Short mmCIF file of C-alpha atoms in Angstrom, two decimals:
data_model
loop_
_atom_site.label_atom_id
_atom_site.label_comp_id
_atom_site.label_asym_id
_atom_site.label_seq_id
_atom_site.Cartn_x
_atom_site.Cartn_y
_atom_site.Cartn_z
CA UNK A 1 151.06 1.38 102.40
CA UNK A 2 151.70 4.96 101.14
CA UNK A 3 151.82 3.71 97.52
CA UNK A 4 148.47 1.81 97.94
CA UNK A 5 146.92 4.93 99.54
CA UNK A 6 148.05 7.12 96.64
CA UNK A 7 146.58 4.60 94.16
CA UNK A 8 143.27 4.67 96.01
CA UNK A 9 143.23 8.46 95.82
CA UNK A 10 144.01 8.44 92.19
CA UNK A 11 141.25 5.99 91.46
CA UNK A 12 138.73 8.05 93.45
CA UNK A 13 139.81 11.19 91.54
CA UNK A 14 139.37 9.49 88.18
CA UNK A 15 135.92 8.24 89.22
CA UNK A 16 134.90 11.73 90.31
CA UNK A 17 136.11 13.25 87.07
CA UNK A 18 134.00 10.69 85.18
CA UNK A 19 130.94 11.65 87.20
CA UNK A 20 130.63 8.33 88.97
CA UNK A 21 130.79 9.75 92.52
CA UNK A 22 127.91 11.81 93.89
CA UNK A 23 127.18 12.72 97.57
CA UNK A 24 127.43 9.21 98.95
CA UNK A 25 130.33 6.73 99.26
CA UNK A 26 129.06 4.15 96.80
CA UNK A 27 129.53 5.21 93.25
CA UNK A 28 127.18 2.55 91.92
CA UNK A 29 124.29 3.71 94.15
CA UNK A 30 124.59 7.46 93.48
CA UNK A 31 125.76 7.42 89.85
CA UNK A 32 125.00 10.45 87.72
CA UNK A 33 124.97 10.35 83.94
CA UNK A 34 127.24 12.86 82.18
CA UNK A 35 126.77 13.55 78.52
CA UNK A 36 127.10 16.11 75.73
CA UNK A 37 124.90 19.11 76.20
CA UNK A 38 121.32 18.52 75.01
CA UNK A 39 118.47 21.01 74.44
CA UNK A 40 115.52 20.60 76.77
CA UNK A 41 111.99 21.81 76.15
CA UNK A 42 110.02 23.27 79.05
CA UNK A 43 106.48 21.99 79.59
CA UNK A 44 103.62 23.99 81.04
CA UNK A 45 103.93 23.04 84.73
CA UNK A 46 105.90 24.74 87.49
CA UNK A 47 108.50 22.72 89.44
CA UNK A 48 111.01 23.23 92.25
CA UNK A 49 114.73 23.53 91.40
CA UNK A 50 117.22 21.97 93.85
CA UNK A 51 120.93 22.41 94.63
CA UNK A 52 121.62 18.70 94.94
CA UNK A 53 120.37 15.31 93.66
CA UNK A 54 121.36 11.76 94.66
CA UNK A 55 119.86 8.33 94.28
CA UNK A 56 117.63 9.07 97.31
CA UNK A 57 116.18 12.17 95.54
CA UNK A 58 116.67 15.95 95.30
CA UNK A 59 117.58 18.26 98.23
CA UNK A 60 118.16 21.94 98.86
CA UNK A 61 115.15 23.47 97.11
CA UNK A 62 116.04 27.06 96.33
CA UNK A 63 113.99 28.36 93.34
CA UNK A 64 111.32 27.54 90.79
CA UNK A 65 111.02 26.93 87.14
CA UNK A 66 108.45 29.74 86.83
CA UNK A 67 111.27 32.12 86.00
CA UNK A 68 112.68 29.97 83.19
CA UNK A 69 109.73 28.57 81.23
CA UNK A 70 110.65 30.58 78.12
CA UNK A 71 114.42 30.41 78.53
CA UNK A 72 116.95 28.42 76.53
CA UNK A 73 117.38 25.26 78.65
CA UNK A 74 120.21 22.72 78.21
CA UNK A 75 121.69 19.95 80.28
CA UNK A 76 124.89 17.96 80.53
CA UNK A 77 123.94 15.78 83.56
CA UNK A 78 121.06 13.62 84.80
CA UNK A 79 120.38 11.09 87.58
CA UNK A 80 117.74 8.48 88.21
CA UNK A 81 116.43 8.78 91.81
CA UNK A 82 113.89 7.07 93.98
CA UNK A 83 111.67 10.11 93.18
CA UNK A 84 112.15 9.97 89.43
CA UNK A 85 114.70 11.20 86.99
CA UNK A 86 116.29 14.67 87.52
CA UNK A 87 118.28 16.85 85.21
CA UNK A 88 120.82 19.52 86.05
CA UNK A 89 119.76 22.45 83.89
CA UNK A 90 121.72 25.22 82.23
CA UNK A 91 119.51 28.28 81.66
CA UNK A 92 120.51 30.86 79.11
CA UNK A 93 124.05 29.61 79.42
CA UNK A 94 124.19 29.54 83.25
CA UNK A 95 124.19 26.37 85.40
CA UNK A 96 121.17 26.58 87.73
CA UNK A 97 120.27 23.29 89.48
CA UNK A 98 118.31 20.06 89.45
CA UNK A 99 114.75 19.72 88.26
CA UNK A 100 112.36 16.84 87.74
CA UNK A 101 112.09 15.34 84.28
CA UNK A 102 108.33 15.95 84.61
CA UNK A 103 109.08 19.70 84.05
CA UNK A 104 109.90 19.00 80.33
CA UNK A 105 107.55 18.57 77.45
CA UNK A 106 107.99 14.81 76.75
CA UNK A 107 107.01 12.87 73.65
CA UNK A 108 105.60 15.95 72.01
CA UNK A 109 105.55 17.54 68.52
CA UNK A 110 104.57 21.19 68.48
CA UNK A 111 103.50 22.46 65.05
CA UNK A 112 101.54 25.34 63.66
CA UNK A 113 97.95 24.11 63.42
CA UNK A 114 97.04 26.21 60.38
CA UNK A 115 98.93 26.63 57.17
CA UNK A 116 97.51 28.59 54.18
CA UNK A 117 99.26 28.82 50.82
CA UNK A 118 98.85 31.23 47.90
CA UNK A 119 98.10 29.32 44.69
CA UNK A 120 101.35 29.03 42.81
CA UNK A 121 102.60 26.12 40.66
CA UNK A 122 106.20 27.28 41.15
CA UNK A 123 106.24 26.57 44.93
CA UNK A 124 106.01 23.49 47.06
CA UNK A 125 105.68 23.70 50.84
CA UNK A 126 107.77 21.52 53.18
CA UNK A 127 105.48 20.59 56.13
CA UNK A 128 108.44 20.47 58.47
CA UNK A 129 108.81 24.29 58.06
CA UNK A 130 105.78 24.51 60.47
CA UNK A 131 107.48 22.53 63.29
CA UNK A 132 108.34 24.32 66.54
CA UNK A 133 109.99 21.42 68.26
CA UNK A 134 110.01 17.63 68.68
CA UNK A 135 110.87 15.88 71.94
CA UNK A 136 111.70 12.36 73.06
CA UNK A 137 110.53 10.56 76.20
CA UNK A 138 112.91 12.61 78.42
CA UNK A 139 111.94 16.04 77.02
CA UNK A 140 115.12 16.35 74.97
CA UNK A 141 114.72 18.23 71.65
CA UNK A 142 115.02 16.06 68.56
CA UNK A 143 116.12 17.37 65.19
CA UNK A 144 112.98 17.82 63.06
CA UNK A 145 114.61 16.00 60.17
CA UNK A 146 113.91 12.76 62.10
CA UNK A 147 110.21 13.34 62.08
CA UNK A 148 107.99 11.20 59.79
CA UNK A 149 105.42 13.11 57.85
CA UNK A 150 102.51 11.79 55.84
CA UNK A 151 103.22 14.13 53.06
CA UNK A 152 106.78 15.36 52.45
CA UNK A 153 105.85 18.10 50.05
CA UNK A 154 102.71 19.98 49.06
CA UNK A 155 102.62 21.67 45.67
CA UNK A 156 100.56 24.87 45.80
CA UNK A 157 99.54 24.88 42.13
CA UNK A 158 96.01 23.63 42.77
CA UNK A 159 93.48 24.80 45.28
CA UNK A 160 92.59 22.28 47.98
CA UNK A 161 93.22 20.98 51.47
CA UNK A 162 95.64 18.44 52.85
CA UNK A 163 95.96 17.12 56.39
CA UNK A 164 99.56 16.41 57.36
CA UNK A 165 100.31 13.91 60.11
CA UNK A 166 103.62 14.15 62.07
CA UNK A 167 105.14 11.22 63.97
CA UNK A 168 108.24 10.58 66.11
CA UNK A 169 108.25 7.64 68.47
CA UNK A 170 104.98 7.87 70.40
CA UNK A 171 104.63 11.60 69.67
CA UNK A 172 102.23 12.85 67.03
CA UNK A 173 100.64 16.00 65.73
CA UNK A 174 98.71 17.17 62.71
CA UNK A 175 98.29 20.33 60.61
CA UNK A 176 95.82 21.42 58.00
CA UNK A 177 97.29 22.87 54.83
CA UNK A 178 95.07 24.82 52.47
CA UNK A 179 95.91 26.08 49.07
CA UNK A 180 93.79 29.22 48.51
CA UNK A 181 91.35 29.41 45.68
CA UNK A 182 92.24 32.63 43.95
CA UNK A 183 94.66 31.84 41.12
CA UNK A 184 95.39 35.60 40.62
CA UNK A 185 96.23 36.46 44.26
CA UNK A 186 99.55 38.25 44.42
CA UNK A 187 99.56 39.43 40.82
CA UNK A 188 99.84 43.19 40.60
CA UNK A 189 101.38 45.96 38.52
CA UNK A 190 104.70 47.71 39.19
CA UNK A 191 103.47 50.98 37.68
CA UNK A 192 104.65 53.77 39.98
CA UNK A 193 106.77 56.51 38.33
CA UNK A 194 110.36 56.20 39.80
CA UNK A 195 111.51 59.18 41.81
CA UNK A 196 115.03 60.35 41.27
CA UNK A 197 117.39 58.99 43.91
CA UNK A 198 120.86 59.92 45.14
CA UNK A 199 123.99 58.95 43.22
CA UNK A 200 125.26 55.52 44.43
CA UNK A 201 127.99 55.77 46.97
CA UNK A 202 130.83 53.30 47.77
CA UNK A 203 130.97 51.13 50.87
CA UNK A 204 132.70 47.92 51.80
CA UNK A 205 131.34 44.43 51.16
CA UNK A 206 131.64 41.42 53.36
CA UNK A 207 131.47 41.73 57.08
CA UNK A 208 132.10 44.47 59.58
CA UNK A 209 135.46 46.27 59.42
CA UNK A 210 135.47 47.23 63.08
CA UNK A 211 133.79 46.32 66.44
CA UNK A 212 132.62 47.79 69.59
CA UNK A 213 135.48 48.73 72.03
CA UNK A 214 135.85 45.35 73.70
CA UNK A 215 134.45 42.98 71.06
CA UNK A 216 137.82 41.78 69.78
CA UNK A 217 140.58 39.38 70.66
CA UNK A 218 142.78 42.14 72.23
CA UNK A 219 140.07 42.70 74.84
CA UNK A 220 138.98 39.03 75.03
CA UNK A 221 135.43 39.88 73.96
CA UNK A 222 134.66 41.31 77.38
CA UNK A 223 131.57 43.35 78.18
CA UNK A 224 131.06 46.98 77.20
CA UNK A 225 130.87 49.55 79.99
CA UNK A 226 130.37 52.75 78.00
CA UNK A 227 127.33 53.73 75.92
CA UNK A 228 127.76 55.11 72.36
CA UNK A 229 126.29 58.01 70.47
CA UNK A 230 126.58 57.95 66.67
CA UNK A 231 125.66 61.11 64.79
CA UNK A 232 125.06 61.96 61.11
CA UNK A 233 123.04 64.52 59.27
CA UNK A 234 120.59 65.25 62.02
CA UNK A 235 120.24 61.74 63.24
CA UNK A 236 121.67 60.75 66.67
CA UNK A 237 121.67 57.12 67.74
CA UNK A 238 122.34 56.22 71.40
CA UNK A 239 122.92 52.84 72.98
CA UNK A 240 119.69 51.18 74.26
CA UNK A 241 121.02 47.64 75.01
CA UNK A 242 124.22 45.71 74.64
CA UNK A 243 123.28 42.05 74.16
CA UNK A 244 124.91 38.84 75.40
CA UNK A 245 127.07 37.04 72.92
CA UNK A 246 125.16 33.92 73.57
CA UNK A 247 121.87 33.26 75.31
CA UNK A 248 123.08 29.60 75.76
CA UNK A 249 126.20 27.61 75.96
CA UNK A 250 128.67 28.98 73.41
CA UNK A 251 130.73 27.73 70.50
CA UNK A 252 131.73 24.00 70.80
CA UNK A 253 129.70 23.69 74.04
CA UNK A 254 126.11 23.50 72.89
CA UNK A 255 126.74 20.17 71.11
CA UNK A 256 123.82 20.55 68.73
CA UNK A 257 122.61 23.32 66.39
CA UNK A 258 119.35 23.58 68.32
CA UNK A 259 121.11 24.45 71.51
CA UNK A 260 123.31 27.42 70.54
CA UNK A 261 121.52 30.78 70.65
CA UNK A 262 123.92 33.29 68.94
CA UNK A 263 126.20 34.80 68.08
CA UNK A 264 125.04 36.24 64.74
CA UNK A 265 122.21 38.86 64.85
CA UNK A 266 120.13 39.58 61.75
CA UNK A 267 116.72 41.28 61.77
CA UNK A 268 115.10 43.10 64.67
CA UNK A 269 111.68 44.32 65.65
CA UNK A 270 110.55 46.75 68.34
CA UNK A 271 106.92 47.07 69.51
CA UNK A 272 106.65 49.21 72.66
CA UNK A 273 109.19 47.91 75.15
CA UNK A 274 109.40 44.45 73.42
CA UNK A 275 112.70 44.04 71.42
CA UNK A 276 113.08 40.92 69.25
CA UNK A 277 116.24 39.87 67.44
CA UNK A 278 116.80 36.92 65.11
CA UNK A 279 119.97 35.01 66.12
CA UNK A 280 121.83 32.37 64.09
CA UNK A 281 124.86 30.18 64.78
CA UNK A 282 126.23 30.57 61.26
CA UNK A 283 125.85 33.01 58.46
CA UNK A 284 124.57 30.26 56.09
CA UNK A 285 121.90 28.83 58.41
CA UNK A 286 118.26 29.14 57.50
CA UNK A 287 117.20 28.16 61.01
CA UNK A 288 117.79 30.03 64.22
CA UNK A 289 116.19 31.45 67.29
CA UNK A 290 114.18 34.60 68.06
CA UNK A 291 115.07 36.21 71.36
CA UNK A 292 112.83 38.80 72.96
CA UNK A 293 113.78 41.29 75.71
CA UNK A 294 111.61 43.50 77.79
CA UNK A 295 113.63 46.71 77.57
CA UNK A 296 111.94 48.19 80.66
CA UNK A 297 113.26 45.42 82.78
CA UNK A 298 116.85 45.05 81.63
CA UNK A 299 119.78 47.36 82.21
CA UNK A 300 121.61 48.29 78.94
CA UNK A 301 124.92 46.87 80.30
CA UNK A 302 124.10 43.96 82.63
CA UNK A 303 122.50 41.61 80.08
CA UNK A 304 125.84 41.16 78.38
CA UNK A 305 127.04 38.72 81.00
CA UNK A 306 124.13 36.60 82.12
CA UNK A 307 126.26 33.90 83.75
CA UNK A 308 127.88 36.25 86.24
CA UNK A 309 124.83 38.34 87.22
CA UNK A 310 123.80 38.42 90.85
CA UNK A 311 121.36 35.48 91.28
CA UNK A 312 118.32 37.67 92.00
CA UNK A 313 119.07 39.74 88.91
CA UNK A 314 119.55 36.64 86.76
CA UNK A 315 116.18 35.30 87.82
CA UNK A 316 114.50 38.66 87.00
CA UNK A 317 116.20 38.99 83.63
CA UNK A 318 115.34 35.36 82.67
CA UNK A 319 111.74 36.08 83.37
CA UNK A 320 111.94 39.00 80.84
CA UNK A 321 113.95 37.27 78.15
CA UNK A 322 112.13 34.79 75.88
CA UNK A 323 113.80 32.37 73.49
CA UNK A 324 111.99 30.67 70.64
CA UNK A 325 112.56 27.09 69.64
CA UNK A 326 115.00 26.43 66.84
CA UNK A 327 112.84 27.21 63.87
CA UNK A 328 113.06 28.12 60.23
CA UNK A 329 113.62 31.90 59.91
CA UNK A 330 115.16 32.29 56.47
CA UNK A 331 117.61 35.12 56.57
CA UNK A 332 115.83 36.74 59.50
CA UNK A 333 115.89 40.29 58.09
CA UNK A 334 112.21 40.47 57.10
CA UNK A 335 110.59 40.83 60.45
CA UNK A 336 108.08 42.91 62.42
CA UNK A 337 105.62 42.76 65.25
CA UNK A 338 102.25 43.61 66.60
CA UNK A 339 101.03 43.63 70.26
CA UNK A 340 100.64 39.84 70.31
CA UNK A 341 102.68 38.44 67.51
CA UNK A 342 106.07 38.46 65.84
CA UNK A 343 106.08 38.09 62.06
CA UNK A 344 108.92 36.73 59.98
CA UNK A 345 109.29 36.03 56.24
CA UNK A 346 111.27 32.81 56.18
CA UNK A 347 112.94 33.55 52.88
CA UNK A 348 116.12 32.36 51.22
CA UNK A 349 118.59 35.21 51.00
CA UNK A 350 120.73 33.39 48.45
CA UNK A 351 117.76 33.15 46.02
CA UNK A 352 117.88 35.45 43.06
CA UNK A 353 114.70 36.99 41.68
CA UNK A 354 112.19 34.17 41.53
CA UNK A 355 108.51 33.26 41.00
CA UNK A 356 108.53 31.14 44.09
CA UNK A 357 106.19 31.92 47.01
CA UNK A 358 107.61 32.95 50.31
CA UNK A 359 106.52 31.86 53.83
CA UNK A 360 105.24 34.21 56.58
CA UNK A 361 105.47 32.90 60.13
CA UNK A 362 103.13 34.30 62.80
CA UNK A 363 104.81 33.67 66.17
CA UNK A 364 103.10 34.16 69.51
CA UNK A 365 104.87 36.49 71.82
CA UNK A 366 103.34 34.64 74.78
CA UNK A 367 105.35 31.44 74.24
CA UNK A 368 107.50 32.19 71.19
CA UNK A 369 106.00 29.37 69.08
CA UNK A 370 104.74 29.43 65.50
CA UNK A 371 100.94 30.00 65.48
CA UNK A 372 100.21 30.11 61.74
CA UNK A 373 102.01 29.96 58.45
CA UNK A 374 101.02 31.70 55.20
CA UNK A 375 102.70 31.90 51.84
CA UNK A 376 102.44 34.94 49.62
CA UNK A 377 103.79 36.23 46.30
CA UNK A 378 104.35 39.49 44.59
CA UNK A 379 104.25 39.25 40.83
CA UNK A 380 104.32 42.06 38.30
CA UNK A 381 102.28 40.14 35.76
CA UNK A 382 104.40 36.96 35.18
CA UNK A 383 107.50 38.44 36.65
CA UNK A 384 108.27 37.63 40.31
CA UNK A 385 109.39 40.00 42.97
CA UNK A 386 111.26 37.80 45.45
CA UNK A 387 111.43 39.72 48.72
CA UNK A 388 114.63 39.75 50.84
CA UNK A 389 113.68 42.70 53.15
CA UNK A 390 110.30 43.55 54.65
CA UNK A 391 108.82 45.01 57.83
CA UNK A 392 105.41 44.36 59.50
CA UNK A 393 103.65 47.35 61.06
CA UNK A 394 100.59 45.40 62.43
CA UNK A 395 98.79 42.06 62.07
CA UNK A 396 97.52 42.89 58.60
CA UNK A 397 100.16 45.07 56.90
CA UNK A 398 103.65 44.64 55.70
CA UNK A 399 105.93 46.74 53.56
CA UNK A 400 108.44 45.03 51.24
CA UNK A 401 111.54 46.26 49.45
CA UNK A 402 112.56 44.98 46.07
CA UNK A 403 115.71 45.86 44.20
CA UNK A 404 115.46 45.68 40.44
CA UNK A 405 119.23 45.71 39.77
CA UNK A 406 119.11 45.61 36.00
CA UNK A 407 117.05 48.79 35.99
CA UNK A 408 118.86 50.38 38.97
CA UNK A 409 115.56 50.71 40.75
CA UNK A 410 114.13 50.10 44.26
CA UNK A 411 110.47 49.37 44.52
CA UNK A 412 108.33 49.65 47.68
CA UNK A 413 105.32 47.38 48.07
CA UNK A 414 102.47 47.44 50.63
CA UNK A 415 100.99 44.01 51.26
CA UNK A 416 97.67 43.89 53.10
CA UNK A 417 96.01 40.81 54.63
CA UNK A 418 92.31 40.14 54.72
CA UNK A 419 91.57 36.79 56.25
CA UNK A 420 94.28 34.56 54.71
CA UNK A 421 94.74 36.64 51.54
CA UNK A 422 97.73 38.84 51.06
CA UNK A 423 97.28 41.55 48.43
CA UNK A 424 100.30 43.59 47.14
CA UNK A 425 100.17 47.16 45.87
CA UNK A 426 103.24 49.05 44.70
CA UNK A 427 103.40 52.40 46.64
CA UNK A 428 106.62 53.92 45.30
CA UNK A 429 109.94 53.52 43.53
CA UNK A 430 113.39 55.21 43.54
CA UNK A 431 115.76 55.32 40.57
CA UNK A 432 119.08 54.51 42.20
CA UNK A 433 121.20 51.69 43.51
CA UNK A 434 122.01 53.68 46.75
CA UNK A 435 125.28 51.61 47.08
CA UNK A 436 127.73 51.20 44.13
CA UNK A 437 129.24 47.74 44.86
CA UNK A 438 126.10 45.54 45.13
CA UNK A 439 126.44 45.33 48.97
CA UNK A 440 123.13 43.87 50.21
CA UNK A 441 120.45 45.73 52.16
CA UNK A 442 120.92 44.96 55.94
CA UNK A 443 118.06 46.87 57.39
CA UNK A 444 114.63 48.06 56.23
CA UNK A 445 111.74 49.65 58.16
CA UNK A 446 108.81 51.94 57.79
CA UNK A 447 108.00 55.06 59.83
CA UNK A 448 104.15 55.42 59.86
CA UNK A 449 104.17 58.81 61.45
CA UNK A 450 106.26 60.39 58.63
CA UNK A 451 105.29 57.92 55.94
CA UNK A 452 108.90 57.13 55.05
CA UNK A 453 111.23 54.20 54.76
CA UNK A 454 114.68 53.73 56.25
CA UNK A 455 117.12 51.51 54.30
CA UNK A 456 120.46 50.33 55.73
CA UNK A 457 123.68 49.15 54.05
CA UNK A 458 126.72 48.53 56.34
CA UNK A 459 126.88 51.83 58.31
CA UNK A 460 124.77 53.90 55.80
CA UNK A 461 121.19 54.72 56.37
CA UNK A 462 119.01 56.23 53.56
CA UNK A 463 115.71 57.96 54.26
CA UNK A 464 113.03 57.74 51.47
CA UNK A 465 109.42 58.93 51.38
CA UNK A 466 106.71 56.28 50.76
CA UNK A 467 106.43 57.28 47.12
CA UNK A 468 110.20 56.81 46.61
CA UNK A 469 111.28 60.46 47.01
CA UNK A 470 114.81 60.58 48.42
CA UNK A 471 115.07 62.57 51.67
CA UNK A 472 118.41 62.08 53.38
CA UNK A 473 121.61 60.02 53.83
CA UNK A 474 123.07 59.31 57.18
CA UNK A 475 126.67 57.94 57.01
CA UNK A 476 127.50 56.84 60.57
CA UNK A 477 131.21 55.98 59.94
CA UNK A 478 131.35 53.24 62.63
CA UNK A 479 132.56 50.51 60.18
CA UNK A 480 130.10 48.02 61.88
CA UNK A 481 127.34 46.37 59.89
CA UNK A 482 123.68 47.34 60.51
CA UNK A 483 121.89 44.05 61.16
CA UNK A 484 118.34 45.33 61.33
CA UNK A 485 116.14 48.35 61.86
CA UNK A 486 112.75 49.01 63.40
CA UNK A 487 110.47 52.03 64.04
CA UNK A 488 108.21 52.18 67.13
CA UNK A 489 106.37 55.36 67.99
CA UNK A 490 108.75 58.27 67.20
CA UNK A 491 111.97 56.23 67.54
CA UNK A 492 114.22 54.60 64.98
CA UNK A 493 116.01 51.54 66.40
CA UNK A 494 119.16 50.22 64.72
CA UNK A 495 121.02 47.01 65.53
CA UNK A 496 124.77 46.98 64.99
CA UNK A 497 126.95 43.87 64.85
CA UNK A 498 130.05 43.01 66.89
CA UNK A 499 128.87 43.27 69.67
CA UNK A 500 125.13 43.14 69.21
CA UNK A 501 124.10 46.66 70.16
CA UNK A 502 120.61 48.11 69.92
CA UNK A 503 120.61 51.91 69.44
CA UNK A 504 117.80 54.40 69.28
CA UNK A 505 117.20 57.87 67.87
CA UNK A 506 114.23 60.16 67.11
CA UNK A 507 112.50 60.04 63.72
CA UNK A 508 111.78 63.22 61.84
#
């Protein structure tokens, strides 16, 4: 008797671990489906979230999806009930509760409706670069590589229009691609007299050499509890926000590349209280997520540990943190923003100087989706200026940085949009390499008030006038890489790696 009783208990335990037992006594009636984490895409409706779900339906309503429409949503568990299918959702890495499958965007392809390309025979556009997301019948995100397109590549050498059709299962979408008519668009002259720059200084190459106090194995990557102040040559940077390591399930938990948000920050943009950072799950990825924070609504320390926040605080923060779909961002360090949009040059940071065009994504702040795609080029006659670093100061203006390594020269370009046309003009140049060991630029921004650029390498920041005149060097000596810079108003914002830390100081 005792042996049989133990065997029954063991069998029940095994079934429970496998997810075959729910709230009732019959495992076949109340079966839940357990699976690897999948990424779910929120739809436009608002639905209740419940503590429990069984074959009979959900129970224990306690909150609403209105707080989480622009969050990163994942799931490992679903159940078919008499009231439809329900999914247990994980929001920004935290398990929340059960929601109807009707909440998700099902059988949909979201794509930028308008794509405009500069005429350039050396560049072909991949229509899949314009995809925000693709979902199946359950609202689960599908890798865009599985989408069928009517045209797999569009060469931009000849002016004209192409309508691209996208299909996956019963989902479909279309986009209009235009190659602009002006064959000379983007051709300019690099004719500014170089200003004398500082002697190149040494720094390290290849990753941060230190970390914030607790971002290390010895401290188990725990949260930071003390703000920092870094000072150098009249510049003082103070902690504005410590960011979460992941805004999703973490390493080896997310199950697909679309699901993991973090842990590698690249470029940043600040516009007013809106802070946007590009996050990647590997240093070699060309795709990632943009995450936007409302700095007025989030404590500089609490956001680090979203999963353990008080529930009311988690809801509030989730309503003020927006995550884009998994989209092409290039290296993510050519970024900027206006009041309504985020702009990113989705470039290839491994590309050497090239005559290829580069793609600009216009992303709506309202829902973090690609609204429009342009391509542009900067050519000095027939010689290309492939841009790795840029900043956008409004909807029609960006500044680009180009390093002419063979001539030990940095060039500064202003590119202005009129309609769909992007026109480059060189505004300055500096005769220097700044850094002596070819370490790449890791932050670039423009200060409109003082008409000057900031250029970051590792923990160095150089300040240069718009015409290329050298103004100052700030060596911060923190041994952490700068991963982006932005100017908003009279503040310079700097993002440091390990842990992601946004800092701010006054421009002058």
